[in-house]
Coordinates of C-alpha atoms in Angstrom, one line a residue:
M1230 CA 116.1 9.5 86.0
C1231 CA 118.6 11.2 88.2
G1232 CA 119.8 9.5 91.3
I1233 CA 120.0 10.7 94.9
V1234 CA 121.8 9.3 97.9
G1235 CA 122.4 10.8 101.4
A1236 CA 123.7 9.7 104.7
V1237 CA 123.9 10.9 108.3
A1238 CA 126.2 8.8 110.5
K1239 CA 128.7 8.7 113.3
K1240 CA 131.5 7.9 110.9
N1241 CA 132.7 9.3 107.6
V1242 CA 130.0 9.0 104.9
V1243 CA 132.0 9.9 101.8
A1244 CA 132.7 6.3 100.8
T1245 CA 129.1 5.4 101.3
L1246 CA 127.9 8.2 99.1
I1247 CA 130.3 7.4 96.3
E1248 CA 129.4 3.7 96.4
G1249 CA 125.7 4.6 96.4
L1250 CA 126.1 6.9 93.4
G1251 CA 128.0 4.1 91.6
R1252 CA 125.0 1.9 92.0
L1253 CA 122.6 4.7 90.9
E1254 CA 124.7 5.6 87.8
Y1255 CA 122.4 3.6 85.5
R1256 CA 119.6 6.1 86.3
G1257 CA 121.5 9.2 85.1
Y1258 CA 125.1 9.7 84.2
D1259 CA 125.8 13.0 82.6
S1260 CA 127.5 14.3 85.8
A1261 CA 127.9 13.5 89.5
G1262 CA 128.6 15.3 92.7
I1263 CA 128.6 15.2 96.5
A1264 CA 128.4 17.8 99.2
I1265 CA 129.7 17.1 102.8
L1266 CA 129.2 19.1 106.0
D1267 CA 132.6 19.6 107.6
G1268 CA 132.4 22.9 109.4
D1269 CA 131.3 24.4 106.1
I1270 CA 130.0 22.8 102.9
K1271 CA 132.7 20.9 100.9
R1272 CA 131.5 20.1 97.4
V1273 CA 132.9 18.1 94.5
R1274 CA 131.3 17.8 91.1
A1275 CA 132.4 16.4 87.7
V1276 CA 131.0 15.9 84.2
G1277 CA 130.9 12.3 83.2
R1278 CA 130.8 9.1 85.2
V1279 CA 130.9 8.8 89.0
A1280 CA 134.5 7.6 88.8
K1281 CA 135.7 11.0 87.7
M1282 CA 134.0 12.7 90.6
Q1283 CA 135.3 10.0 92.9
A1284 CA 138.9 10.8 91.8
K1285 CA 138.4 14.5 92.7
A1286 CA 136.8 13.6 96.0
E1287 CA 139.7 11.4 97.0
S1288 CA 142.3 14.0 95.9
E1289 CA 140.6 16.5 98.1
Q1290 CA 140.4 14.0 101.0
L1291 CA 136.8 14.8 101.8
S1292 CA 135.5 13.7 105.1
G1293 CA 132.3 14.3 107.0
L1294 CA 129.4 12.8 109.0
V1295 CA 126.6 14.3 106.9
G1296 CA 126.4 14.4 103.1
I1297 CA 124.3 14.2 100.0
G1298 CA 125.1 13.0 96.4
H1299 CA 123.6 13.0 93.0
T1300 CA 124.0 11.6 89.5
R1301 CA 122.4 13.8 86.8
W1302 CA 120.4 13.2 83.7
A1303 CA 120.3 16.7 82.1
T1304 CA 116.9 18.5 81.7
H1305 CA 117.4 22.2 82.4
G1306 CA 120.8 23.3 81.1
G1307 CA 123.6 21.5 79.4
V1308 CA 126.0 18.9 80.7
T1309 CA 128.4 21.1 82.5
E1310 CA 130.0 21.1 86.0
S1311 CA 128.1 24.3 86.9
N1312 CA 124.8 22.5 86.2
A1313 CA 125.8 19.4 88.2
H1314 CA 124.3 18.8 91.6
P1315 CA 124.5 19.4 94.5
H1316 CA 123.6 23.1 94.2
V1317 CA 124.6 25.5 96.9
S1318 CA 123.1 28.8 98.1
R1319 CA 125.5 31.3 99.7
D1320 CA 127.8 28.6 101.1
E1321 CA 125.1 27.6 103.7
I1322 CA 122.6 25.4 102.0
A1323 CA 123.2 22.4 99.7
V1324 CA 120.4 20.6 97.7
V1325 CA 120.1 17.6 95.4
H1326 CA 116.9 17.2 93.4
N1327 CA 115.2 14.8 91.0
G1328 CA 112.2 16.0 88.9
I1329 CA 111.1 19.1 87.2
I1330 CA 110.1 22.4 88.8
E1331 CA 107.5 23.9 86.4
N1332 CA 107.5 27.4 87.9
H1333 CA 111.3 27.8 88.1
D1334 CA 111.3 30.8 85.8
E1335 CA 109.0 33.0 87.9
Q1336 CA 110.8 31.9 91.1
R1337 CA 114.2 32.7 89.5
D1338 CA 112.9 36.2 88.7
R1339 CA 111.7 36.6 92.3
L1340 CA 114.9 35.4 93.8
T1341 CA 117.1 37.6 91.5
A1342 CA 115.1 40.6 92.7
L1343 CA 115.9 39.5 96.3
G1344 CA 119.6 39.6 95.5
Y1345 CA 120.4 36.0 94.8
T1346 CA 122.9 35.2 92.0
F1347 CA 122.4 32.1 89.8
T1348 CA 125.4 30.2 88.6
S1349 CA 123.6 27.4 86.7
Q1350 CA 120.8 27.0 84.2
T1351 CA 119.0 24.5 86.3
D1352 CA 115.6 24.6 88.0
T1353 CA 117.3 23.0 91.1
E1354 CA 119.2 26.1 92.0
V1355 CA 115.9 27.8 92.6
I1356 CA 115.1 25.3 95.4
A1357 CA 118.5 26.0 97.1
H1358 CA 118.0 29.7 97.1
L1359 CA 114.3 29.5 98.2
I1360 CA 115.3 27.4 101.2
H1361 CA 118.2 29.7 102.0
Y1362 CA 115.8 32.7 101.9
H1363 CA 113.4 31.2 104.4
H1364 CA 116.2 29.9 106.6
D1365 CA 117.8 33.4 106.6
Q1366 CA 114.5 34.8 107.8
G1367 CA 114.9 32.8 111.0
E1368 CA 113.0 29.6 110.1
C1369 CA 114.5 26.2 111.0
L1370 CA 115.6 24.0 108.1
L1371 CA 112.5 21.8 108.4
S1372 CA 110.2 24.8 108.2
S1373 CA 112.2 26.4 105.4
V1374 CA 111.8 23.2 103.3
R1375 CA 108.1 23.1 104.1
L1376 CA 107.6 26.7 103.0
T1377 CA 109.7 26.2 99.9
I1378 CA 107.9 23.1 98.6
K1379 CA 104.6 24.9 99.0
E1380 CA 105.9 27.5 96.5
L1381 CA 107.0 24.9 93.9
R1382 CA 104.9 23.4 91.1
G1383 CA 106.0 20.2 89.5
A1384 CA 107.5 16.9 90.6
F1385 CA 110.5 16.6 92.9
A1386 CA 112.5 14.5 95.4
I1387 CA 114.9 16.7 97.3
S1388 CA 117.4 16.3 100.1
V1389 CA 118.9 19.4 101.9
I1390 CA 121.7 20.0 104.3
S1391 CA 122.7 23.2 106.1
I1392 CA 125.8 24.4 108.0
K1393 CA 123.5 25.9 110.6
E1394 CA 122.0 22.4 111.5
P1395 CA 125.1 20.2 110.9
N1396 CA 123.7 16.9 112.4
S1397 CA 120.7 16.3 110.2
M1398 CA 119.3 16.5 106.7
I1399 CA 115.8 17.2 105.5
T1400 CA 114.2 15.3 102.6
A1401 CA 110.9 15.6 100.8
R1402 CA 109.1 14.1 97.9
Q1403 CA 106.3 14.9 95.5
G1404 CA 105.8 12.7 92.4
C1405 CA 109.4 11.3 92.4
P1406 CA 110.6 8.3 94.3
L1407 CA 112.4 8.6 97.6
L1408 CA 113.1 6.2 100.4
V1409 CA 114.8 6.2 103.8
G1410 CA 117.2 3.5 104.8
L1411 CA 117.5 2.6 108.5
G1412 CA 121.0 1.6 109.7
E1413 CA 123.0 1.2 112.9
E1414 CA 124.0 4.6 114.2
A1415 CA 123.4 5.8 110.7
N1416 CA 120.4 6.5 108.4
Y1417 CA 120.2 7.1 104.7
I1418 CA 118.1 8.4 101.9
A1419 CA 118.0 7.4 98.3
S1420 CA 115.9 7.5 95.1
D1421 CA 116.5 3.7 94.7
V1422 CA 117.1 0.9 97.2
S1423 CA 120.2 -0.2 95.3
A1424 CA 122.0 2.8 96.6
V1425 CA 121.8 1.7 100.3
L1426 CA 121.9 -2.1 100.0
A1427 CA 125.5 -2.2 101.1
E1428 CA 124.5 -0.5 104.4
T1429 CA 120.9 -1.7 105.1
R1430 CA 117.9 -3.7 103.8
K1431 CA 115.4 -1.9 106.1
V1432 CA 113.7 0.8 104.1
I1433 CA 110.8 3.2 104.4
Y1434 CA 109.2 4.4 101.1
L1435 CA 108.1 8.0 101.5
E1436 CA 104.7 9.0 100.2
D1437 CA 103.8 12.1 98.1
G1438 CA 103.9 15.1 100.3
D1439 CA 106.1 13.5 103.0
V1440 CA 108.9 15.5 104.6
A1441 CA 111.4 13.8 106.8
T1442 CA 114.2 14.8 109.2
V1443 CA 117.1 12.3 109.2
T1444 CA 119.7 12.1 111.8
A1445 CA 122.2 9.3 112.8
N1446 CA 119.9 8.4 115.7
G1447 CA 116.5 8.3 114.0
V1448 CA 114.0 9.4 111.4
T1449 CA 110.9 11.6 111.8
I1450 CA 108.3 11.8 109.0
W1451 CA 105.5 14.2 108.5
D1452 CA 102.8 13.8 105.9
K1453 CA 101.4 16.5 103.5
T1454 CA 99.2 17.9 106.4
D1455 CA 102.4 18.4 108.5
T1456 CA 101.2 15.6 110.8
E1457 CA 103.9 13.3 112.3
I1458 CA 103.3 9.8 111.0
E1459 CA 104.8 6.3 111.1
R1460 CA 105.5 4.7 107.8
E1461 CA 105.8 1.0 107.4
V1462 CA 109.3 -0.5 107.4
H1463 CA 110.1 -2.9 104.6
M1464 CA 112.9 -5.5 104.2
S1465 CA 114.2 -5.2 100.7
D1466 CA 114.6 -8.5 98.8
V1467 CA 117.0 -7.0 96.3
S1468 CA 120.3 -8.7 96.5
L1469 CA 123.7 -7.1 96.1
A1470 CA 124.7 -10.0 93.8
S1471 CA 121.9 -8.9 91.4
M1472 CA 123.7 -5.6 91.1
E1473 CA 127.0 -7.1 90.0
L1474 CA 128.1 -8.0 86.5
G1475 CA 129.6 -11.4 87.4
P1476 CA 131.1 -13.1 84.3
Y1477 CA 129.3 -10.8 81.8
T1478 CA 130.7 -7.8 79.9
H1479 CA 127.5 -5.7 80.2
F1480 CA 124.4 -5.7 82.3
M1481 CA 122.3 -5.9 79.2
Q1482 CA 124.1 -9.1 78.2
K1483 CA 123.6 -10.5 81.8
E1484 CA 119.9 -9.6 81.8
I1485 CA 119.3 -11.1 78.4
H1486 CA 120.8 -14.4 79.7
E1487 CA 118.9 -14.2 83.0
Q1488 CA 115.6 -14.5 81.2
P1489 CA 115.0 -18.2 81.7
R1490 CA 115.4 -17.7 85.4
A1491 CA 113.4 -14.5 85.5
L1492 CA 110.6 -16.2 83.6
T1493 CA 110.7 -19.3 85.8
D1494 CA 110.5 -17.2 88.9
T1495 CA 107.6 -15.2 87.5
I1496 CA 105.7 -18.3 86.3
E1497 CA 106.2 -20.2 89.5
A1498 CA 104.6 -17.3 91.4
L1499 CA 101.7 -17.4 89.0
I1500 CA 100.9 -21.1 88.7
D1501 CA 101.8 -22.4 92.1
D1502 CA 98.3 -23.9 92.5
A1503 CA 98.3 -25.3 88.9
S1504 CA 95.6 -22.8 87.9
F1505 CA 95.1 -19.2 86.8
S1506 CA 93.4 -17.6 89.7
P1507 CA 92.1 -14.0 90.2
V1508 CA 93.7 -14.0 93.7
L1509 CA 97.1 -13.6 91.9
F1510 CA 96.1 -10.0 91.4
G1511 CA 94.9 -9.3 95.0
K1512 CA 92.2 -10.4 97.4
D1513 CA 89.6 -8.1 95.7
A1514 CA 90.5 -9.1 92.2
E1515 CA 87.6 -11.5 91.6
A1516 CA 85.0 -9.0 92.6
I1517 CA 86.7 -6.2 90.6
F1518 CA 87.1 -8.5 87.5
Q1519 CA 83.4 -9.3 87.6
Q1520 CA 82.6 -5.6 86.9
V1521 CA 85.0 -5.3 83.9
D1522 CA 83.6 -4.9 80.4
S1523 CA 86.8 -3.6 78.6
V1524 CA 90.4 -2.9 79.2
L1525 CA 92.6 0.2 78.8
I1526 CA 96.4 -0.2 79.1
L1527 CA 98.5 2.8 79.9
A1528 CA 102.3 2.6 79.5
A1529 CA 105.4 4.1 77.9
G1530 CA 108.4 2.8 75.9
T1531 CA 109.0 -0.9 76.0
S1532 CA 106.1 -1.4 78.5
Y1533 CA 103.8 0.2 75.8
Y1534 CA 104.9 -2.5 73.4
A1535 CA 104.1 -5.2 76.0
G1536 CA 100.6 -3.6 76.2
L1537 CA 100.2 -3.8 72.4
T1538 CA 101.0 -7.5 72.6
A1539 CA 98.5 -8.0 75.4
K1540 CA 95.8 -6.4 73.3
Y1541 CA 95.9 -9.5 71.0
W1542 CA 95.7 -11.9 74.0
L1543 CA 93.0 -10.0 75.9
E1544 CA 90.7 -9.8 72.8
S1545 CA 91.3 -13.3 71.5
I1546 CA 91.4 -15.2 74.9
A1547 CA 89.1 -13.1 77.1
G1548 CA 87.0 -11.4 74.4
L1549 CA 87.4 -8.0 76.0
S1550 CA 87.7 -4.9 73.9
T1551 CA 91.2 -3.5 74.7
N1552 CA 92.8 -0.1 74.0
V1553 CA 96.5 0.7 74.5
E1554 CA 97.5 4.3 75.0
I1555 CA 100.9 6.0 75.4
A1556 CA 100.7 7.3 78.9
S1557 CA 102.1 10.8 78.1
E1558 CA 99.4 11.3 75.4
Y1559 CA 96.4 9.9 77.2
R1560 CA 96.1 12.5 79.9
Y1561 CA 96.3 15.5 77.6
R1562 CA 93.3 14.6 75.4
T1563 CA 89.6 14.4 75.9
S1564 CA 88.7 10.8 76.4
V1565 CA 85.4 9.0 77.1
P1566 CA 85.6 7.5 80.6
N1567 CA 84.0 4.1 81.3
S1568 CA 83.6 3.1 85.0
K1569 CA 83.6 -0.6 84.0
Q1570 CA 86.9 -0.4 82.2
L1571 CA 89.9 -2.0 83.8
I1572 CA 92.8 0.4 83.8
V1573 CA 96.1 -1.5 83.5
T1574 CA 99.4 0.4 84.1
I1575 CA 102.7 -1.2 83.2
S1576 CA 106.1 -0.1 84.4
Q1577 CA 109.4 -1.8 85.3
S1578 CA 110.2 0.7 88.0
G1579 CA 106.7 1.5 89.1
E1580 CA 107.8 5.2 89.2
T1581 CA 107.5 6.2 85.5
L1582 CA 106.0 9.7 85.9
D1583 CA 104.1 9.7 82.6
T1584 CA 102.3 6.5 83.6
M1585 CA 101.7 7.6 87.1
E1586 CA 100.1 10.8 86.0
A1587 CA 98.0 8.9 83.4
L1588 CA 96.7 6.7 86.2
K1589 CA 95.9 9.7 88.3
H1590 CA 94.0 11.2 85.3
A1591 CA 92.0 8.0 84.8
K1592 CA 91.0 7.9 88.4
S1593 CA 90.0 11.6 88.3
L1594 CA 87.5 10.6 85.5
G1595 CA 85.9 8.0 87.8
Q1596 CA 87.8 5.0 86.5
E1597 CA 88.5 3.2 89.8
L1598 CA 89.1 -0.4 88.5
T1599 CA 92.9 -0.2 88.5
L1600 CA 95.7 -2.8 88.1
S1601 CA 99.4 -2.3 88.1
I1602 CA 102.0 -4.7 86.6
C1603 CA 105.4 -3.8 88.0
N1604 CA 108.8 -5.2 88.8
V1605 CA 109.6 -3.2 92.0
Q1606 CA 107.9 -3.9 95.3
E1607 CA 106.1 -1.0 97.0
S1608 CA 106.7 1.5 94.2
A1609 CA 104.3 4.3 93.4
L1610 CA 102.1 2.6 90.8
P1611 CA 101.2 -0.5 92.8
R1612 CA 100.5 1.7 95.8
A1613 CA 98.1 3.8 93.8
S1614 CA 96.3 0.8 92.2
K1615 CA 93.6 -1.5 93.7
L1616 CA 95.2 -4.6 92.2
V1617 CA 98.8 -5.4 91.5
L1618 CA 100.8 -8.2 89.9
Y1619 CA 104.6 -8.1 90.5
T1620 CA 106.9 -9.6 88.0
R1621 CA 109.9 -11.5 89.3
A1622 CA 112.5 -10.1 86.9
G1623 CA 114.9 -9.1 89.6
A1624 CA 117.0 -5.9 89.4
E1625 CA 117.4 -4.6 85.9
I1626 CA 120.3 -2.2 85.5
G1627 CA 120.7 -1.9 81.7
V1628 CA 118.8 1.1 80.4
A1629 CA 117.4 -1.0 77.5
S1630 CA 114.8 -3.3 79.1
T1631 CA 115.0 -7.0 78.4
K1632 CA 114.0 -9.4 81.1
A1633 CA 111.5 -6.9 82.5
F1634 CA 109.7 -6.9 79.1
T1635 CA 109.4 -10.7 78.8
T1636 CA 108.2 -11.0 82.4
Q1637 CA 105.6 -8.3 81.7
L1638 CA 104.4 -10.3 78.8
V1639 CA 104.0 -13.4 81.0
A1640 CA 102.0 -11.3 83.5
L1641 CA 99.8 -9.8 80.8
F1642 CA 99.1 -13.3 79.3
T1643 CA 98.1 -14.5 82.8
L1644 CA 95.7 -11.5 83.0
A1645 CA 94.1 -12.5 79.7
V1646 CA 93.6 -16.1 80.8
V1647 CA 92.2 -15.1 84.2
L1648 CA 89.7 -12.7 82.7
G1649 CA 88.9 -15.3 80.1
K1650 CA 88.1 -17.9 82.8
Q1651 CA 86.0 -15.3 84.6
L1652 CA 84.0 -14.7 81.5
V1653 CA 83.7 -18.4 80.8
R1654 CA 85.6 -18.2 77.6
V1655 CA 88.5 -20.4 78.7
S1656 CA 87.7 -24.1 79.3
K1657 CA 89.6 -26.4 81.6
D1658 CA 91.3 -27.9 78.6
D1659 CA 92.3 -24.4 77.4
E1660 CA 93.6 -23.6 80.9
D1661 CA 95.7 -26.8 81.0
G1662 CA 97.2 -26.0 77.6
Y1663 CA 98.1 -22.5 78.7
L1664 CA 99.7 -23.8 81.9
D1665 CA 101.7 -26.3 79.9
A1666 CA 102.9 -23.6 77.5
L1667 CA 104.1 -21.5 80.4
R1668 CA 105.9 -24.3 82.0
H1669 CA 107.9 -25.0 78.8
L1670 CA 108.6 -21.4 78.1
P1671 CA 111.9 -21.0 80.0
V1672 CA 113.4 -24.0 78.3
S1673 CA 112.4 -22.7 74.9
V1674 CA 113.9 -19.3 75.8
Q1675 CA 117.1 -21.0 76.6
F1676 CA 117.0 -22.6 73.1
A1677 CA 116.5 -19.2 71.6
L1678 CA 119.6 -17.9 73.6
N1679 CA 121.6 -20.7 72.1
L1680 CA 121.1 -19.0 68.7
E1681 CA 123.5 -16.2 69.8
P1682 CA 126.5 -17.2 67.7
Q1683 CA 124.4 -17.1 64.5
I1684 CA 122.9 -13.8 65.5
S1685 CA 126.4 -12.4 66.2
E1686 CA 127.4 -13.2 62.7
W1687 CA 124.3 -11.4 61.4
A1688 CA 125.3 -8.3 63.4
K1689 CA 128.4 -7.9 61.3
R1690 CA 126.2 -7.0 58.3
F1691 CA 124.6 -4.1 60.3
G1692 CA 127.8 -2.5 61.5
D1693 CA 128.0 0.0 58.6
K1694 CA 124.3 0.6 58.2
E1695 CA 122.5 3.8 59.2
H1696 CA 118.9 2.6 58.9
A1697 CA 117.0 -0.6 59.4
L1698 CA 113.4 -1.8 59.0
F1699 CA 111.6 -4.3 61.2
L1700 CA 108.4 -6.1 60.0
G1701 CA 105.9 -8.3 61.8
R1702 CA 102.2 -9.2 61.5
G1703 CA 99.5 -9.7 64.1
V1704 CA 100.7 -10.4 67.6
H1705 CA 104.3 -10.3 66.4
Y1706 CA 104.1 -6.7 65.1
P1707 CA 104.7 -5.3 68.6
I1708 CA 107.8 -7.5 68.8
A1709 CA 109.0 -5.9 65.6
L1710 CA 108.4 -2.5 67.3
E1711 CA 110.4 -3.6 70.3
G1712 CA 113.2 -4.9 68.1
A1713 CA 113.4 -1.5 66.3
L1714 CA 113.5 0.3 69.6
K1715 CA 116.3 -1.8 71.0
L1716 CA 118.4 -1.2 67.9
K1717 CA 117.8 2.5 68.1
E1718 CA 118.5 2.7 71.8
I1719 CA 121.9 1.0 72.0
S1720 CA 123.4 1.0 68.5
Y1721 CA 122.1 4.5 67.4
I1722 CA 121.0 3.0 64.1
H1723 CA 117.8 4.6 63.0
A1724 CA 115.2 1.8 62.9
E1725 CA 111.5 1.7 62.3
A1726 CA 108.9 -1.1 62.6
Y1727 CA 105.8 -1.6 60.5
P1728 CA 103.1 -4.2 60.1
A1729 CA 104.4 -6.1 57.1
G1730 CA 101.2 -5.5 55.2
E1731 CA 101.8 -1.7 55.4
L1732 CA 105.0 -1.9 53.3
K1733 CA 103.2 -1.2 50.1
H1734 CA 101.6 1.9 51.7
G1735 CA 104.8 3.9 51.9
P1736 CA 107.8 2.3 53.7
L1737 CA 108.7 0.2 50.6
A1738 CA 110.0 3.5 49.1
L1739 CA 112.9 3.2 51.6
V1740 CA 114.0 -0.3 50.7
D1741 CA 117.3 -0.7 48.8
N1742 CA 120.5 -2.8 49.3
N1743 CA 121.6 -0.5 52.2
M1744 CA 118.4 -1.0 54.2
P1745 CA 118.5 -4.3 56.1
V1746 CA 114.9 -5.6 56.7
V1747 CA 114.4 -7.8 59.8
V1748 CA 111.3 -10.0 59.7
I1749 CA 109.5 -11.8 62.6
A1750 CA 108.0 -14.7 60.7
P1751 CA 106.8 -17.7 62.9
N1752 CA 104.6 -20.4 61.4
D1753 CA 101.3 -18.8 62.4
A1754 CA 98.1 -18.0 60.4
L1755 CA 99.7 -15.0 58.8
L1756 CA 102.9 -16.7 57.6
E1757 CA 101.9 -16.8 53.9
K1758 CA 101.0 -13.1 54.0
V1759 CA 104.4 -12.4 55.5
K1760 CA 106.1 -14.4 52.8
S1761 CA 104.4 -12.2 50.2
N1762 CA 105.6 -9.1 51.9
M1763 CA 109.1 -10.4 51.9
Q1764 CA 108.9 -10.9 48.2
E1765 CA 108.1 -7.2 47.9
V1766 CA 111.4 -6.5 49.7
S1767 CA 113.4 -8.9 47.6
A1768 CA 112.1 -7.5 44.4
R1769 CA 113.5 -4.1 45.4
G1770 CA 117.0 -5.4 46.2
G1771 CA 116.4 -5.4 49.9
E1772 CA 118.4 -7.7 52.2
L1773 CA 116.1 -9.8 54.5
F1774 CA 117.0 -11.1 57.9
V1775 CA 114.3 -13.5 59.0
F1776 CA 113.6 -14.8 62.5
A1777 CA 111.5 -17.9 61.8
D1778 CA 110.9 -21.3 63.4
A1779 CA 111.5 -24.9 62.5
D1780 CA 108.0 -25.1 60.9
S1781 CA 108.2 -22.0 58.7
H1782 CA 109.8 -23.7 55.7
F1783 CA 112.0 -20.8 54.6
T1784 CA 114.9 -21.4 52.2
E1785 CA 118.0 -19.2 52.5
S1786 CA 119.1 -17.6 49.3
E1787 CA 121.1 -14.6 48.1
G1788 CA 119.8 -11.7 50.1
V1789 CA 117.6 -13.8 52.4
H1790 CA 119.1 -14.9 55.7
V1791 CA 117.2 -17.2 58.1
I1792 CA 117.6 -18.1 61.7
R1793 CA 115.1 -20.6 63.2
T1794 CA 113.9 -21.1 66.8
P1795 CA 113.4 -24.9 67.5
R1796 CA 109.7 -24.9 67.0
H1797 CA 106.6 -22.7 66.8
F1798 CA 105.6 -21.8 70.3
G1799 CA 101.9 -21.0 69.7
V1800 CA 100.2 -18.4 71.7
L1801 CA 103.5 -17.5 73.6
S1802 CA 105.5 -17.1 70.4
P1803 CA 105.9 -13.3 70.8
I1804 CA 107.9 -13.9 74.0
L1805 CA 110.2 -16.4 72.3
H1806 CA 110.8 -14.1 69.3
T1807 CA 111.8 -11.3 71.6
I1808 CA 115.0 -13.0 72.5
P1809 CA 116.6 -12.9 69.0
V1810 CA 115.9 -9.2 68.4
Q1811 CA 117.4 -8.4 71.8
L1812 CA 120.6 -10.3 70.9
L1813 CA 120.8 -8.7 67.5
S1814 CA 120.7 -5.2 69.0
Y1815 CA 123.3 -6.1 71.6
H1816 CA 125.8 -7.5 69.1
V1817 CA 125.3 -4.7 66.7
A1818 CA 126.0 -2.2 69.5
L1819 CA 129.1 -4.2 70.5
L1820 CA 130.4 -3.9 66.9
K1821 CA 129.7 -0.1 66.9
G1822 CA 131.4 0.4 70.2
T1823 CA 128.5 2.2 71.9
D1824 CA 127.9 2.3 75.6
V1825 CA 125.5 -0.6 75.8
D1826 CA 124.3 -0.2 79.4
K1827 CA 124.2 3.6 79.4
P1828 CA 123.2 4.8 75.9
R1829 CA 123.5 8.5 75.3
N1830 CA 120.7 10.8 76.2
L1831 CA 118.7 8.0 78.0
A1832 CA 118.2 6.9 81.6
K1833 CA 116.6 4.0 83.3
S1834 CA 113.8 5.3 85.5
V1835 CA 112.0 8.1 83.7
T1836 CA 110.6 10.4 86.4
V1837 CA 110.2 13.6 84.4
E1838 CA 107.7 14.5 81.6

């Protein structure tokens, strides 16, 4: 959720750190700071965006060959400059940190007794003082970091610099992402590859327990057993262009409109051989899928709603009993393990801590048939899973997920068809029909994007509202959930979603002329049921906003507004109907003047519990 960048070079690294933090700002943006070694530690911090910190750094004319930087998403302590990173111990050690230190209270008491003074409310300051304590006892910086991380409980990615060792930095990870970027007479560390793309595409992804020494001339890595090890060097395929806004006002707007291309790229990777093949998921997929008798999907947030949609496909197409669980809840309850159950984890970043820990829990129960669906190559979840399917959404910067969600749906639909073929429930004619539907999906999504002017007009009716209700039935109910989440995230309007048939069991009490009701109503088997539920709303004076299709035969009237997609899109209709709810949320947020890409209190990659 926070962002880390560091650099060791034979030239001034301040500009590199600031540019890297600017690219990481989407991950956390309560405050930002950098620390530079220049004889002593020079530190600049500021509450707010990176630009505020940058202005202070430029006014102080910071310069140095070694430095670390951080963008913060507040956990321990409020949004204040004293809580901003980097944290410094006795003007000798500076630390940046992502994650949560669970035993920080007891360590704080111990360090206070040792004479250390705390100037922040953060758990991170504990790390700085612990490293300083060991360093002050005569240990080198590497040894001091090793000793410190053995005393910490929780998840962390840290980078450390010391005035006593001015030509290097030490970095370590446990449970939070961290990578090393390899440059020319310079090397870098970061929590996300976007932070170092301007300098290098050659990256090493550190594993849990790794500790690394980084200098301008090289990088040395030790694993959790303190054994020196070589990690694979990867060439990142993320482009700098994908990190730029281009002609768009917001990244969310850009990413909504990138969906035809993102879907095309994902689909082309899946149906290159004009078939749904197990090999898409890995060389061992066919053998693993033969063992599967049910599916458990573990995810969080928008990815959880993708999983709920997939449940309908997996049960109707593959005939496999499917459960979907919120990752943060799953590992804290007593469950009944099934060694033949396929564990599917879904995450845009591949680093979502709740989902990663849920996967670890499932594996600890003996559930070894694991599959990750992810948008980021070589991230933690794919590396921890036997099988993986990468979506091709490209870099997603906006906190509110858009193209990552729709490409996840394509990946999950593909999984349902592959498993259905394996279980001889999908005929060749069925497969051809599914392939044809996927091929036509990007064009149909573009048609849905063309509805934007009408949706923008609708948004004007939401600008003064404080609450909204979203309704759907069957496979479209999760899309209603996703629509409500998007509206909450970026417009700050309280929104809830229900299966339309549940209205009469409670939510109908909320309906009045100040409660807009958004309905997902394609022409499927449940359409007449949905129409009946809409009558319940109209009878109570509620105002209906209906996303239908050309075959739904709705008539606009007073209090009933209808927007139609060009045609009913069958089994892939949930993907098509995602587009209008994304656009509605975006345009409502525009009217309300919120920070669309960086909504308050939220961050992109959630690496804390």
